[in-house]
Amino acid sequence: MLESLKERVYKANLQLVELGLVVFTWGNASAFDPESKLLVIKPSGIDYDKMQPEDMVVVDLEGSKVEGKYKPSSDTPTHIELYKHFKGIEGVVHTHSEWATSWAQAGRSIPAYGTTHADYFYKAIPCTRKLSQLEIETAYEIETGKVIVECFETKKIDPISTPGVLVNGHAPFSWGKSVEYAVYHAKVMDEVAKMAFRNEALGNKIPIDEYLLEKHYQRKHGKNAYYGQK
Amino acid sequence: MLESLKERVYKANLQLVELGLVVFTWGNASAFDPESKLLVIKPSGIDYDKMQPEDMVVVDLEGSKVEGKYKPSSDTPTHIELYKHFKGIEGVVHTHSEWATSWAQAGRSIPAYGTTHADYFYKAIPCTRKLSQLEIETAYEIETGKVIVECFETKKIDPISTPGVLVNGHAPFSWGKSVEYAVYHAKVMDEVAKMAFRNEALGNKIPIDEYLLEKHYQRKHGKNAYYGQK
Amino acid sequence: MLESLKERVYKANLQLVELGLVVFTWGNASAFDPESKLLVIKPSGIDYDKMQPEDMVVVDLEGSKVEGKYKPSSDTPTHIELYKHFKGIEGVVHTHSEWATSWAQAGRSIPAYGTTHADYFYKAIPCTRKLSQLEIETAYEIETGKVIVECFETKKIDPISTPGVLVNGHAPFSWGKSVEYAVYHAKVMDEVAKMAFRNEALGNKIPIDEYLLEKHYQRKHGKNAYYGQK
Amino acid sequence: MLESLKERVYKANLQLVELGLVVFTWGNASAFDPESKLLVIKPSGIDYDKMQPEDMVVVDLEGSKVEGKYKPSSDTPTHIELYKHFKGIEGVVHTHSEWATSWAQAGRSIPAYGTTHADYFYKAIPCTRKLSQLEIETAYEIETGKVIVECFETKKIDPISTPGVLVNGHAPFSWGKSVEYAVYHAKVMDEVAKMAFRNEALGNKIPIDEYLLEKHYQRKHGKNAYYGQK
């Protein structure tokens, strides 16, 4: 079932390695099929060079395996929380990419310091609060998802126009209207994290003007967008 | 029309990726044909691995498309401003290359800290002032070109001997007597930006002596230049 | 003798280069065979591209060569000390990998700043004390092993759950239940060292909460581990 | 003439690119033949991918071209100064490698912060004084060589055991008993410069103990050296 989606999820996982976002097995990509309400996700801890499209695991929104010979990624419950609460997303990616993870470790949101950020993220990329001991010890992966959702609700951020987050002390998650977009946003986040780091080291801590951010975001994503082909 | 120039512009765009200056589609190169007064530029938002030489777009100096099945790069009006005002240039490149963009985000010009800089840039690589809200909201890409020209005029910098700029909060532009030189200068700028960053972190904020800068620039580009073959 | 172990040690040494951990010949990997109580190690100063599996050297726990046409790595006595004192390890790796070595030069342990660290190292990765002049001048490589063992004993760190160390002013050693795991831990250590460096530059010096560290370590390595396949 | 030396110099120049030390044509390697007292050096400003072994230029110690269709590297007079004054060297390399050049721009010597440094450089890698305006304007490349020699004489450093230097505001030079060793030392210098940079950022400014430096240097290069094969 969902064979073509498995193929896409498989390729998305490999692309994370090609883009330099994943070392060893430190990442996972999934796609959500809105019709069947099932998600396709990478199996847990399988070497990327041995993985095949048919190894992708199909899981329902309660987290039960529907098809697949392997266990799904241990981060599956986090993916599910995001699909449940962020309406319209059909792809989720988790990595320990080197620059975004450094910001997550520092517990800091990434301010919009430039137009590269504004081209894909409408606001600062937020960092969640820390999870409590109770949250970690009871249902860690579910709570990771919940704290992401809480972060966007509390800060009134729209997850569609700001498609990524840093989990405090941990690492980034990204998403999008497809698994391919989730991968793309994972790469953008790491590039943006890198340049924001260096920008601060060069002495600047002031984000770009709101109207420059608005302009760059809207010329790519607004209703009168004019970037790219029709 | 201009088929050989399309081939060169196509290759120049690919070289930006090979040189590590462009991620995804975040860059564009163009060439100007002084005879026909037309420019050839990359189409907007097309994946580099699918792009072909014949996909390059021909545009006139008023910004009207003369030939091509795709829309030209959304940064075309900026390229045009540069061709109009910087006499003698026949190539323009825009990237979000990682080091130069970090300086642009910090809103800082790159001082000439070493001979690598002096070999290709006769002065500090300037950073423009910020664009105003009005400029951004009315004709953003044209105003980006205008603020670059204004920067060189105000600071009395010769764009031929200092073939690059940082647009404040945004990213670098470079140019040259051909599209190949514009690409070359984009790479030099990023290397220079990287070493300038580290030089400052090592504690130095003093540019090289004027006469060392003069010597290096002139031995490559002066009327008695003796670098390279005749 | 031990031909298949030689093959594995050979491959492990090559993998250090592929993973970007070793420049020129600056590293060595060994495996210990608990049955024969012999170790197989890389020869000293041989170019990686000329090395063959049969060039690996077999040495006993007294440091005497048992088989091989070449001299074993000059760091062999350090490897032996680790095999003698860290029960259960069957692989050791030494590199001058760029990030871990920078921490070693600074004489600093790497705090557990994130879950990437916690996934493989249960505690801060310790940095040893400096060796004394006497230790260096009498039996340098043996004393390097002894100071590592002393470090783990003094600080009451379990070498199985914290499979790596920084030798003060020198470089990292890592180990594991096989030579493949020792290589894996060498890579993790360098990635963790890189992100810890950047985390500090971003302003954070507080390690992650003990219960987050515990959770991540145990979900991969505890008796109820649920990461990866059975 | 000197065909096999041309082949070696050609390969050495290409290796600088492969080792990531040279961008475009920003480097040059030469070899000295002690019998004929001639040196073989890269031609000036030739693209590495078009260069052939027979394009290498033969020059005498007065700087006159003895054979070759191209002009020799514009840095040839600097190479000659080094061959004249540093007895026993038969290879010289100049690059603008990214880390060593950053230290040169900062005008700082690289302290011996770790054993990687000590394995190949017996002392801090010195940075020369700045050249005067007169020196730069009269015979820049010769004076660059002279200021290197002066630096080693003034600081009483042996160029054989410390085979590299940073020219203030400019970039590194390295050398060795062959052109292959000069290339090797260029790479070591850049790696050492990188780790020294990060070591300082991590808070340490104290070099390793003299006896640790001594031990590492001597076990590789001393009369009782035991690193590598006989």
Coordinates of C-alpha atoms in Angstrom, one line a residue, chain B residues 113-116 119-120 184 187-188 191 194-196 198-199 201-202 204 208-209 211-212 215-216 219 226-229, chain D residues 24-26 43-44 46 70-71 74-75 96 98-99 101-103 105-106 108 130 132-133 136-137 140-141 169-170 197:
Chain B
Y113 CA 42.6 42.7 5.7
G114 CA 45.0 40.9 3.3
T115 CA 46.5 40.5 -0.1
T116 CA 43.9 38.0 -1.3
D119 CA 44.5 41.0 -5.6
Y120 CA 40.9 41.5 -6.8
Y184 CA 35.1 34.6 -10.3
K187 CA 34.0 33.3 -5.3
V188 CA 36.8 35.7 -4.3
E191 CA 36.7 33.6 0.3
K194 CA 35.6 34.1 5.3
M195 CA 39.2 35.0 6.0
A196 CA 38.2 38.5 7.2
R198 CA 38.4 34.7 11.1
N199 CA 41.0 37.5 11.1
A201 CA 38.1 36.6 15.6
L202 CA 41.9 36.4 16.0
N204 CA 42.8 42.1 14.3
I208 CA 46.6 46.1 5.4
D209 CA 48.8 49.1 4.6
Y211 CA 50.9 50.5 -0.3
L212 CA 50.6 46.7 0.1
K215 CA 51.1 46.8 -4.9
H216 CA 48.9 43.6 -5.0
R219 CA 50.7 43.8 -10.1
Y226 CA 53.1 41.3 -14.5
Y227 CA 50.9 38.5 -13.0
G228 CA 49.8 35.8 -15.4
Q229 CA 50.8 35.3 -19.1
Chain D
F24 CA 41.6 29.0 -8.7
T25 CA 45.4 29.7 -9.3
W26 CA 46.2 31.0 -5.8
P43 CA 53.9 29.1 -14.7
S44 CA 52.0 32.3 -13.6
I46 CA 47.6 29.2 -15.6
Y70 CA 55.5 30.5 -20.1
K71 CA 56.5 33.1 -17.5
S74 CA 55.3 36.0 -10.1
D75 CA 56.4 34.7 -6.6
H96 CA 46.4 31.4 0.4
E98 CA 42.1 29.6 4.4
W99 CA 43.2 29.1 8.0
T101 CA 46.0 33.0 5.7
S102 CA 43.6 34.2 8.4
W103 CA 46.4 34.1 11.0
Q105 CA 46.1 38.6 8.1
A106 CA 45.9 39.0 11.9
R108 CA 50.0 36.5 14.5
K130 CA 55.3 43.9 8.0
S132 CA 58.0 48.8 4.7
Q133 CA 56.6 50.9 1.9
I136 CA 57.1 46.8 -1.2
E137 CA 57.6 49.4 -3.9
Y140 CA 58.3 43.2 -3.5
E141 CA 58.8 39.5 -4.1
G169 CA 49.0 40.6 5.9
H170 CA 49.6 38.1 3.1
F197 CA 41.9 29.1 16.2

